[in-house]
Every structure is written in structure tokens, then in C-alpha cells.
Short mmCIF file of C-alpha atoms in Angstrom, two decimals:
data_model
loop_
_atom_site.label_atom_id
_atom_site.label_comp_id
_atom_site.label_asym_id
_atom_site.label_seq_id
_atom_site.Cartn_x
_atom_site.Cartn_y
_atom_site.Cartn_z
CA UNK A 1034 31.47 -12.80 -11.99
CA UNK A 1035 29.44 -11.14 -14.74
CA UNK A 1036 28.87 -14.54 -16.36
CA UNK A 1037 27.51 -15.97 -13.08
CA UNK A 1038 25.13 -13.05 -12.59
CA UNK A 1039 23.91 -13.36 -16.19
CA UNK A 1040 23.45 -17.11 -15.80
CA UNK A 1041 21.44 -16.70 -12.59
CA UNK A 1042 19.30 -14.01 -14.22
CA UNK A 1043 18.53 -16.29 -17.18
CA UNK A 1044 17.59 -19.15 -14.83
CA UNK A 1045 15.21 -16.87 -12.91
CA UNK A 1046 13.59 -15.61 -16.12
CA UNK A 1047 13.27 -19.12 -17.59
CA UNK A 1048 11.71 -20.62 -14.44
CA UNK A 1049 9.23 -17.76 -14.08
CA UNK A 1050 8.56 -17.00 -17.75
CA UNK A 1051 5.04 -18.45 -18.15
CA UNK A 1052 3.73 -16.89 -14.95
CA UNK A 1053 5.39 -13.55 -15.68
CA UNK A 1054 3.95 -13.53 -19.19
CA UNK A 1055 0.48 -14.24 -17.79
CA UNK A 1056 0.81 -11.43 -15.24
CA UNK A 1057 2.26 -9.14 -17.94
CA UNK A 1058 -0.92 -9.55 -20.00
CA UNK A 1059 -2.99 -8.40 -17.02
CA UNK A 1060 -0.62 -5.49 -16.40
CA UNK A 1061 -0.84 -4.43 -20.04
CA UNK A 1062 -4.65 -4.41 -19.94
CA UNK A 1063 -4.62 -2.53 -16.62
CA UNK A 1064 -2.26 0.16 -17.87
CA UNK A 1065 -4.31 0.55 -21.05
CA UNK A 1066 -7.61 0.92 -19.18
CA UNK A 1067 -6.18 3.37 -16.65
CA UNK A 1068 -4.85 5.58 -19.46
CA UNK A 1069 -8.10 5.73 -21.44
CA UNK A 1070 -9.26 9.32 -20.95
CA UNK A 1071 -12.95 8.43 -20.73
CA UNK A 1072 -12.33 5.86 -17.99
CA UNK A 1073 -9.84 8.12 -16.22
CA UNK A 1074 -12.33 10.99 -16.10
CA UNK A 1075 -15.22 8.85 -14.89
CA UNK A 1076 -13.53 6.54 -12.36
CA UNK A 1077 -10.09 7.98 -11.48
CA UNK A 1078 -9.01 4.38 -10.91
CA UNK A 1079 -5.29 3.69 -11.05
CA UNK A 1080 -3.74 0.76 -12.90
CA UNK A 1081 -3.23 -0.96 -9.53
CA UNK A 1082 -6.99 -1.12 -9.00
CA UNK A 1083 -7.63 -2.52 -12.48
CA UNK A 1084 -4.83 -5.06 -12.01
CA UNK A 1085 -6.24 -6.55 -8.83
CA UNK A 1086 -9.81 -6.55 -10.24
CA UNK A 1087 -8.73 -8.38 -13.41
CA UNK A 1088 -6.57 -10.71 -11.32
CA UNK A 1089 -9.52 -11.61 -9.11
CA UNK A 1090 -11.72 -12.30 -12.15
CA UNK A 1091 -9.07 -14.61 -13.60
CA UNK A 1092 -8.17 -16.32 -10.31
CA UNK A 1093 -10.31 -19.46 -10.98
CA UNK A 1094 -8.43 -19.97 -14.24
CA UNK A 1095 -5.11 -19.42 -12.46
CA UNK A 1096 -5.86 -22.10 -9.85
CA UNK A 1097 -6.85 -24.50 -12.62
CA UNK A 1098 -3.34 -24.17 -14.14
CA UNK A 1099 -1.51 -23.23 -10.95
CA UNK A 1100 1.39 -25.65 -11.50
CA UNK A 1101 2.26 -23.79 -14.72
CA UNK A 1102 2.01 -20.19 -13.53
CA UNK A 1103 2.73 -20.37 -9.78
CA UNK A 1104 6.44 -19.57 -9.92
CA UNK A 1105 6.10 -16.38 -11.98
CA UNK A 1106 3.03 -15.19 -10.08
CA UNK A 1107 4.82 -15.71 -6.75
CA UNK A 1108 7.85 -13.81 -8.08
CA UNK A 1109 5.60 -10.89 -9.04
CA UNK A 1110 3.80 -10.82 -5.69
CA UNK A 1111 6.95 -10.98 -3.59
CA UNK A 1112 10.11 -9.85 -5.35
CA UNK A 1113 8.62 -7.20 -7.63
CA UNK A 1114 6.52 -5.83 -4.76
CA UNK A 1115 9.64 -5.25 -2.65
CA UNK A 1116 11.38 -3.61 -5.58
CA UNK A 1117 8.33 -1.39 -6.08
CA UNK A 1118 8.40 -0.30 -2.44
CA UNK A 1119 12.06 0.64 -2.76
CA UNK A 1120 11.48 2.58 -5.99
CA UNK A 1121 8.56 4.40 -4.37
CA UNK A 1122 11.24 6.64 -2.91
CA UNK A 1123 11.32 8.40 -6.28
CA UNK A 1124 7.94 9.92 -5.38
CA UNK A 1125 9.14 11.62 -2.18
CA UNK A 1126 11.81 14.15 -1.22
CA UNK A 1127 13.13 15.01 2.21
CA UNK A 1128 12.01 18.61 1.60
CA UNK A 1129 8.39 17.51 1.21
CA UNK A 1130 8.56 15.51 4.40
CA UNK A 1131 10.06 18.39 6.36
CA UNK A 1132 7.38 20.78 5.07
CA UNK A 1133 4.76 19.21 7.36
CA UNK A 1134 7.26 18.97 10.18
CA UNK A 1135 6.82 17.42 13.59
CA UNK A 1136 3.05 18.00 13.69
CA UNK A 1137 2.46 16.07 10.48
CA UNK A 1138 4.59 13.27 11.87
CA UNK A 1139 2.61 13.29 15.13
CA UNK A 1140 -0.76 13.19 13.34
CA UNK A 1141 0.36 10.26 11.19
CA UNK A 1142 1.80 8.44 14.19
CA UNK A 1143 -1.42 8.81 16.20
CA UNK A 1144 -3.51 7.47 13.31
CA UNK A 1145 -1.25 4.43 12.92
CA UNK A 1146 -1.11 3.61 16.65
CA UNK A 1147 -4.86 4.00 17.27
CA UNK A 1148 -6.07 2.08 14.20
CA UNK A 1149 -3.48 -0.68 14.46
CA UNK A 1150 -4.16 -1.33 18.15
CA UNK A 1151 -7.92 -1.29 17.47
CA UNK A 1152 -7.41 -3.89 14.77
CA UNK A 1153 -5.44 -6.23 17.00
CA UNK A 1154 -7.86 -5.80 19.92
CA UNK A 1155 -11.10 -6.18 17.93
CA UNK A 1156 -9.72 -8.84 15.60
CA UNK A 1157 -8.52 -11.12 18.37
CA UNK A 1158 -11.01 -10.43 21.16
CA UNK A 1159 -14.27 -9.96 19.20
CA UNK A 1160 -13.86 -11.75 15.87
CA UNK A 1161 -11.50 -14.44 17.23
CA UNK A 1162 -9.11 -13.96 14.32
CA UNK A 1163 -5.48 -15.00 14.69
CA UNK A 1164 -2.93 -12.35 15.59
CA UNK A 1165 -1.23 -12.31 12.18
CA UNK A 1166 -4.43 -11.64 10.25
CA UNK A 1167 -5.49 -8.91 12.68
CA UNK A 1168 -2.07 -7.27 12.38
CA UNK A 1169 -2.09 -7.42 8.58
CA UNK A 1170 -5.54 -5.80 8.32
CA UNK A 1171 -4.48 -3.16 10.85
CA UNK A 1172 -1.28 -2.38 8.94
CA UNK A 1173 -3.14 -2.00 5.65
CA UNK A 1174 -5.79 0.26 7.16
CA UNK A 1175 -3.50 2.44 9.25
CA UNK A 1176 -0.42 2.93 7.06
CA UNK A 1177 -0.44 2.57 3.29
CA UNK A 1178 -2.79 -0.13 2.12
CA UNK A 1179 -1.62 -3.16 0.19
CA UNK A 1180 2.07 -2.20 0.33
CA UNK A 1181 1.98 -2.19 4.15
CA UNK A 1182 0.13 -5.53 4.24
CA UNK A 1183 2.64 -7.20 1.94
CA UNK A 1184 5.65 -5.63 3.64
CA UNK A 1185 4.47 -6.88 7.05
CA UNK A 1186 3.53 -10.29 5.64
CA UNK A 1187 7.02 -10.58 4.20
CA UNK A 1188 8.59 -9.67 7.54
CA UNK A 1189 6.38 -12.03 9.57
CA UNK A 1190 6.54 -14.80 6.95
CA UNK A 1191 2.86 -15.47 7.50
CA UNK A 1192 0.50 -17.55 5.36
CA UNK A 1193 0.12 -15.74 2.00
CA UNK A 1194 -3.64 -16.23 2.10
CA UNK A 1195 -3.86 -14.04 5.20
CA UNK A 1196 -2.13 -11.27 3.28
CA UNK A 1197 -4.44 -11.74 0.32
CA UNK A 1198 -7.52 -11.35 2.55
CA UNK A 1199 -6.09 -8.22 4.13
CA UNK A 1200 -5.18 -6.72 0.74
CA UNK A 1201 -8.70 -7.40 -0.51
CA UNK A 1202 -10.18 -5.38 2.35
CA UNK A 1203 -7.97 -2.32 1.92
CA UNK A 1204 -8.50 -2.30 -1.84
CA UNK A 1205 -12.29 -2.41 -1.51
CA UNK A 1206 -12.69 0.08 1.34
CA UNK A 1207 -9.98 2.33 -0.08
CA UNK A 1208 -11.90 2.57 -3.36
CA UNK A 1209 -15.23 3.17 -1.61
CA UNK A 1210 -13.94 6.05 0.48
CA UNK A 1211 -11.94 7.45 -2.43
CA UNK A 1212 -15.31 8.18 -4.10
CA UNK A 1213 -17.14 9.04 -0.87
CA UNK A 1214 -14.81 11.78 0.41
CA UNK A 1215 -15.08 14.15 -2.60
CA UNK A 1216 -18.87 13.74 -2.62
CA UNK A 1217 -19.11 14.52 1.10
CA UNK A 1218 -16.88 17.59 0.72
CA UNK A 1219 -18.65 18.91 -2.38
CA UNK A 1220 -22.02 18.74 -0.61
CA UNK A 1221 -20.56 20.34 2.52
CA UNK A 1222 -21.35 17.29 4.65
CA UNK A 1223 -18.21 17.54 6.80
CA UNK A 1224 -18.67 20.29 9.45
CA UNK A 1225 -15.91 22.85 10.08
CA UNK A 1226 -13.78 21.66 7.15
CA UNK A 1227 -12.25 23.94 4.55
CA UNK A 1228 -10.22 22.65 1.62
CA UNK A 1229 -6.95 22.44 3.59
CA UNK A 1230 -8.65 20.51 6.38
CA UNK A 1231 -10.04 18.13 3.78
CA UNK A 1232 -6.55 17.68 2.37
CA UNK A 1233 -5.18 16.77 5.79
CA UNK A 1234 -8.14 14.45 6.35
CA UNK A 1235 -7.64 12.63 3.04
CA UNK A 1236 -3.93 12.11 3.65
CA UNK A 1237 -4.47 10.93 7.23
CA UNK A 1238 -7.28 8.44 6.62
CA UNK A 1239 -7.40 7.05 3.08
CA UNK A 1240 -5.83 3.61 2.66
CA UNK A 1241 -3.69 3.81 -0.49
CA UNK A 1242 -1.57 6.57 -2.02
CA UNK A 1243 -3.60 6.02 -5.19
CA UNK A 1244 -6.79 6.60 -3.17
CA UNK A 1245 -5.46 9.96 -1.95
CA UNK A 1246 -4.46 11.05 -5.45
CA UNK A 1247 -7.79 9.91 -6.92
CA UNK A 1248 -9.88 11.54 -4.19
CA UNK A 1249 -7.97 14.81 -4.53
CA UNK A 1250 -8.44 14.88 -8.31
CA UNK A 1251 -12.17 14.19 -8.01
CA UNK A 1252 -12.52 16.84 -5.30
CA UNK A 1253 -10.88 19.40 -7.61
CA UNK A 1254 -13.41 18.53 -10.32
CA UNK A 1255 -16.42 18.62 -7.98
CA UNK A 1256 -15.67 21.56 -5.65
CA UNK A 1257 -13.30 24.40 -4.73
CA UNK A 1258 -10.60 21.95 -3.61
CA UNK A 1259 -7.32 23.34 -5.01
CA UNK A 1260 -3.87 21.97 -5.84
CA UNK A 1261 -2.35 23.27 -2.61
CA UNK A 1262 -4.82 21.20 -0.59
CA UNK A 1263 -4.14 18.20 -2.83
CA UNK A 1264 -0.38 18.53 -2.19
CA UNK A 1265 -1.03 18.69 1.55
CA UNK A 1266 -3.05 15.46 1.30
CA UNK A 1267 -0.27 13.65 -0.52
CA UNK A 1268 2.46 14.87 1.86
CA UNK A 1269 0.52 13.73 4.94
CA UNK A 1270 -0.02 10.38 3.24
CA UNK A 1271 3.69 10.15 2.44
CA UNK A 1272 4.44 10.70 6.12
CA UNK A 1273 2.35 7.63 6.92
CA UNK A 1274 4.24 5.71 4.24
CA UNK A 1275 7.59 6.70 5.76
CA UNK A 1276 6.46 5.41 9.15
CA UNK A 1277 6.17 1.96 7.59
CA UNK A 1278 9.89 1.49 8.19
CA UNK A 1279 9.99 1.87 12.01
CA UNK A 1280 6.59 0.14 12.19
CA UNK A 1281 7.96 -2.99 10.51
CA UNK A 1282 10.98 -3.11 12.79
CA UNK A 1283 9.00 -2.62 16.01
CA UNK A 1284 6.09 -4.93 15.19
CA UNK A 1285 8.17 -7.80 13.80
CA UNK A 1286 10.55 -7.58 16.78
CA UNK A 1287 7.80 -7.84 19.40
CA UNK A 1288 5.83 -10.42 17.40
CA UNK A 1289 8.85 -12.68 17.00
CA UNK A 1290 9.86 -12.19 20.64
CA UNK A 1291 6.35 -13.11 21.84
CA UNK A 1292 6.18 -16.17 19.60
CA UNK A 1293 9.60 -17.28 20.85
CA UNK A 1294 8.48 -16.95 24.48
CA UNK A 1295 5.29 -18.92 23.81
CA UNK A 1296 7.00 -21.77 22.00
CA UNK A 1297 10.25 -23.30 23.21
CA UNK A 1298 10.60 -25.26 19.96
CA UNK A 1299 10.68 -22.24 17.66
CA UNK A 1300 13.98 -21.21 16.15
CA UNK A 1301 12.51 -18.37 14.12
CA UNK A 1302 14.26 -15.03 14.36
CA UNK A 1303 13.20 -11.57 13.32
CA UNK A 1304 13.24 -10.90 9.60
CA UNK A 1305 14.75 -7.47 9.09
CA UNK A 1306 12.98 -5.62 6.24
CA UNK A 1307 16.10 -4.44 4.43
CA UNK A 1308 13.97 -3.21 1.54
CA UNK A 1309 12.49 -0.64 3.95
CA UNK A 1310 15.94 0.83 4.55
CA UNK A 1311 16.55 0.81 0.80
CA UNK A 1312 13.30 2.79 0.50
CA UNK A 1313 14.72 5.51 2.79
CA UNK A 1314 17.98 5.56 0.85
CA UNK A 1315 16.01 6.00 -2.38
CA UNK A 1316 14.24 9.04 -0.88
CA UNK A 1317 17.64 10.57 -0.15
CA UNK A 1318 18.79 9.76 -3.71
CA UNK A 1319 15.64 11.34 -5.16
CA UNK A 1320 16.19 14.45 -3.02
CA UNK A 1321 19.74 14.76 -4.35
CA UNK A 1322 18.72 14.21 -7.99
CA UNK A 1323 15.84 16.70 -7.78
CA UNK A 1324 18.36 19.45 -7.01
CA UNK A 1325 20.57 18.62 -10.00
CA UNK A 1326 20.05 19.13 -13.71
CA UNK A 1327 22.37 16.33 -14.79
CA UNK A 1328 24.00 13.33 -13.14
CA UNK A 1329 26.81 11.49 -14.92
CA UNK A 1330 25.75 13.28 -18.09
CA UNK A 1331 22.13 12.10 -17.85
CA UNK A 1332 19.15 14.41 -17.39
CA UNK A 1333 17.99 13.90 -13.77
CA UNK A 1334 14.34 14.37 -14.74
CA UNK A 1335 14.71 11.35 -17.01
CA UNK A 1336 16.22 9.30 -14.16
CA UNK A 1337 13.46 10.28 -11.71
CA UNK A 1338 10.63 9.70 -14.20
CA UNK A 1339 12.12 6.32 -15.16
CA UNK A 1340 12.27 5.36 -11.47
CA UNK A 1341 8.62 6.36 -10.99
CA UNK A 1342 7.57 4.36 -14.06
CA UNK A 1343 9.44 1.25 -12.89
CA UNK A 1344 7.90 1.68 -9.43
CA UNK A 1345 4.40 1.80 -10.91
CA UNK A 1346 5.04 -1.27 -13.06
CA UNK A 1347 6.36 -3.30 -10.12
CA UNK A 1348 3.39 -2.38 -7.93
CA UNK A 1349 0.91 -3.16 -10.72
CA UNK A 1350 2.58 -6.54 -11.29
CA UNK A 1351 2.30 -7.29 -7.55
CA UNK A 1352 -1.38 -6.28 -7.42
CA UNK A 1353 -2.21 -8.44 -10.44
CA UNK A 1354 -0.43 -11.41 -8.87
CA UNK A 1355 -2.27 -10.88 -5.59
CA UNK A 1356 -5.63 -10.81 -7.33
CA UNK A 1357 -4.83 -14.09 -9.06
CA UNK A 1358 -4.07 -15.78 -5.74
CA UNK A 1359 -7.48 -15.09 -4.19
CA UNK A 1360 -9.08 -18.48 -3.57
CA UNK A 1361 -12.84 -17.86 -3.48
CA UNK A 1362 -13.55 -21.06 -1.55
CA UNK A 1363 -11.25 -20.04 1.28
CA UNK A 1364 -12.37 -16.45 0.92
CA UNK A 1365 -16.04 -17.27 1.47
CA UNK A 1366 -15.12 -19.49 4.40
CA UNK A 1367 -12.95 -17.06 6.36
CA UNK A 1368 -13.27 -13.71 4.62
CA UNK A 1369 -16.42 -12.41 6.34
CA UNK A 1370 -14.77 -11.75 9.70
CA UNK A 1371 -11.80 -10.09 8.03
CA UNK A 1372 -14.07 -7.78 6.04
CA UNK A 1373 -16.13 -7.00 9.14
CA UNK A 1374 -12.93 -6.00 10.95
CA UNK A 1375 -11.80 -3.86 7.99
CA UNK A 1376 -15.22 -2.17 7.86
CA UNK A 1377 -15.00 -1.22 11.54
CA UNK A 1378 -11.48 0.12 10.99
CA UNK A 1379 -12.63 2.13 7.96
CA UNK A 1380 -15.31 3.88 9.98
CA UNK A 1381 -12.86 4.32 12.85
CA UNK A 1382 -10.54 6.10 10.42
CA UNK A 1383 -13.39 8.44 9.47
CA UNK A 1384 -14.25 9.32 13.08
CA UNK A 1385 -10.76 9.36 14.62
CA UNK A 1386 -9.32 11.18 11.60
CA UNK A 1387 -12.05 13.83 11.75
CA UNK A 1388 -11.41 14.76 15.38
CA UNK A 1389 -7.63 14.60 15.02
CA UNK A 1390 -7.81 16.87 11.97
CA UNK A 1391 -9.84 19.40 13.96
CA UNK A 1392 -7.34 19.10 16.82
CA UNK A 1393 -4.55 20.22 14.47
CA UNK A 1394 -6.46 23.31 13.32
CA UNK A 1395 -4.12 26.29 13.22
CA UNK A 1396 -1.09 24.01 12.98
CA UNK A 1397 -1.41 22.01 9.75
CA UNK A 1398 -4.31 24.00 8.29
#
């Protein structure tokens, strides 16, 4: 049994080696840039952002030698991304989720429902985009950015290019608003907001977890935004991340059911996102480990930190692979409408999130 597993592992590594090595070079550069103190202080960009930027810049070269690197790049974008989502559970504990309670859950749920439905409605009715693309952009904007897009794409088994377009939008608008929010707060441009309200607002409306962390750190440098408000932002964001699991189950069920009703020839069934359940299990494991000093003779802090590091590496690998797969010719042909939809959703997040945050005054802040 062990021999078979080892043999299969060696086959996977051998078939993907060149592509994985190529992606690894991008990951190494991204991690190095994100850890340079001067760059960290001036941009607050995470390694994920650098990875997708470098990947995009190198995408023409990748397509030139696609036959050589495709296998490893695809492995990074699909398999390692799923593993990264599962390991993301090392960043969350059940205690943190319970601290915001039912009201935090309700706020997150309202944001997801409103923005996702807007995306489907506007994307299909106004921009005449297909349903899958509209859903992918909506998932990325309303839940947790690129991870949500890729998780939904994996469940729907849609054209990878649709996912790449959607990821591009959430990365760009996530970065823009990550810089915009701290500036707006520091100049007191958001009426009726104190630091806790701003924390709720960041967690409820920014696209990526990295965007929330980056915006909170910049806000602390630029204003009286404190660590307590930053923690509140991250917890609210984590609540949105958790809702990815029921979201995937519900959306893929209805999407597959509708497609089956519209086409008698289809034999496609719902793809259950088992990695989403593994994500929940990992949260429970992290909660258990965080309450222990040692597990099986190993320091639990070492286990948790190792899990977080592996999670970061997997996500960075996936982002680099996604950047490489952006075909500029297709992008220029069909990307405008997708970006227009994402822009509308970004501003909808600003407006809807603002009024919902005020509605929860006295409850969450």
C-alpha cells in the first residue's frame, strides 16, 4: 500500500515538475518581495498580490511554452488551491466566530445575498454575460475574493477562463479599495463612523482576507484605528469566508438542477465541494489545538504556524498559476463587460455595506 502511494506521488511530481518549478520561481520572488520591509511598509501587499502580478506579466511567455508547463500550472491552480482553502482553517477558531454571534452572521449573509443576486441580475440582463461568469464575479465580490471564485468554478466545472476573468476583477478592485478605505477613514470622509464601525465595514465589504488585513494595518498607521477594530474586521471577514461552504452547496445544487431541466441530454450531476467540509473540520482542529500546549509530544504552536505557512504557500502557488493563465487576447475581447460588472459590484459593496453597518450600530459596534 505504501509503495503504491509513493509510486503515485512520484508520477504526479514527475509529470508536473517543469510547471511546478516555473511556478515555484514566481512564488519565491513573491514571498521575497512581500517580506522586504521597505515594500511592506509602503504597499502592504501580500505575497498573493505579487504572485498574480508576476504571473500576469509572464503569461505571454507561459502561453509560448504552454505544452511544457501546462500540467504543473494546472496542478497549482486547482489541487494546491483546494488544499490551501482547507488549511485556511488554521487561521480561524470557533471561539472567534462565536464572538460576533448571530448578528455578525446576519450581516455577512445579507452582504452575500444582495451582492451575489445583483451580480447575476446585472450580469445577465444588462451586460448579457453568461450565467456562470456572472455567478463567479458575484461570488468573488460577495464572499472571499479569488478563493470563492475558484471554489465555485471547481464545483460548477466551468471554463477556466471565466474563473480567470473573475479572479482578475476581485484582485484589482480588492487592491484599490484596500488603499482607499484607510485614506477615507483617516480624512474623516465616512460620516458617523468610529474605528469599530470602520472595522465592521472593512470586514463586510473588502474582497480578500489579505485586503482586510492590509487595510487594517494601513489604517493603524494613518489614524486612530486600533488593534481591537482590526480584529473585528478580520472576524467579520472570516464569517463571510465560513459562509462559502453553504453557499457552494446551495448554488451548485440549483445551478445543476436548472441546467438539467433545460437540457434533456445532460448527465451532469452536482459536484459536492468536499474540500469545503474539510475546511470546517480544520477549523475545529485548530480550535482544539489552540487550547492545548502539546499534542502527541509536539508543540501545538508549531503545528498551527506550520499549517498557516503551508496554507499561504498553497494560495500563493494558486495565484501565480492563475496569473500565468490570463490570455490577453481573450481578455481584451471579453474582459470589459466582466470588469464593468465587477466595478458596479464594488461600488454596491461600498453603499450597501455602509448602510448595513449603520443598521448594526449598538449591536456589533
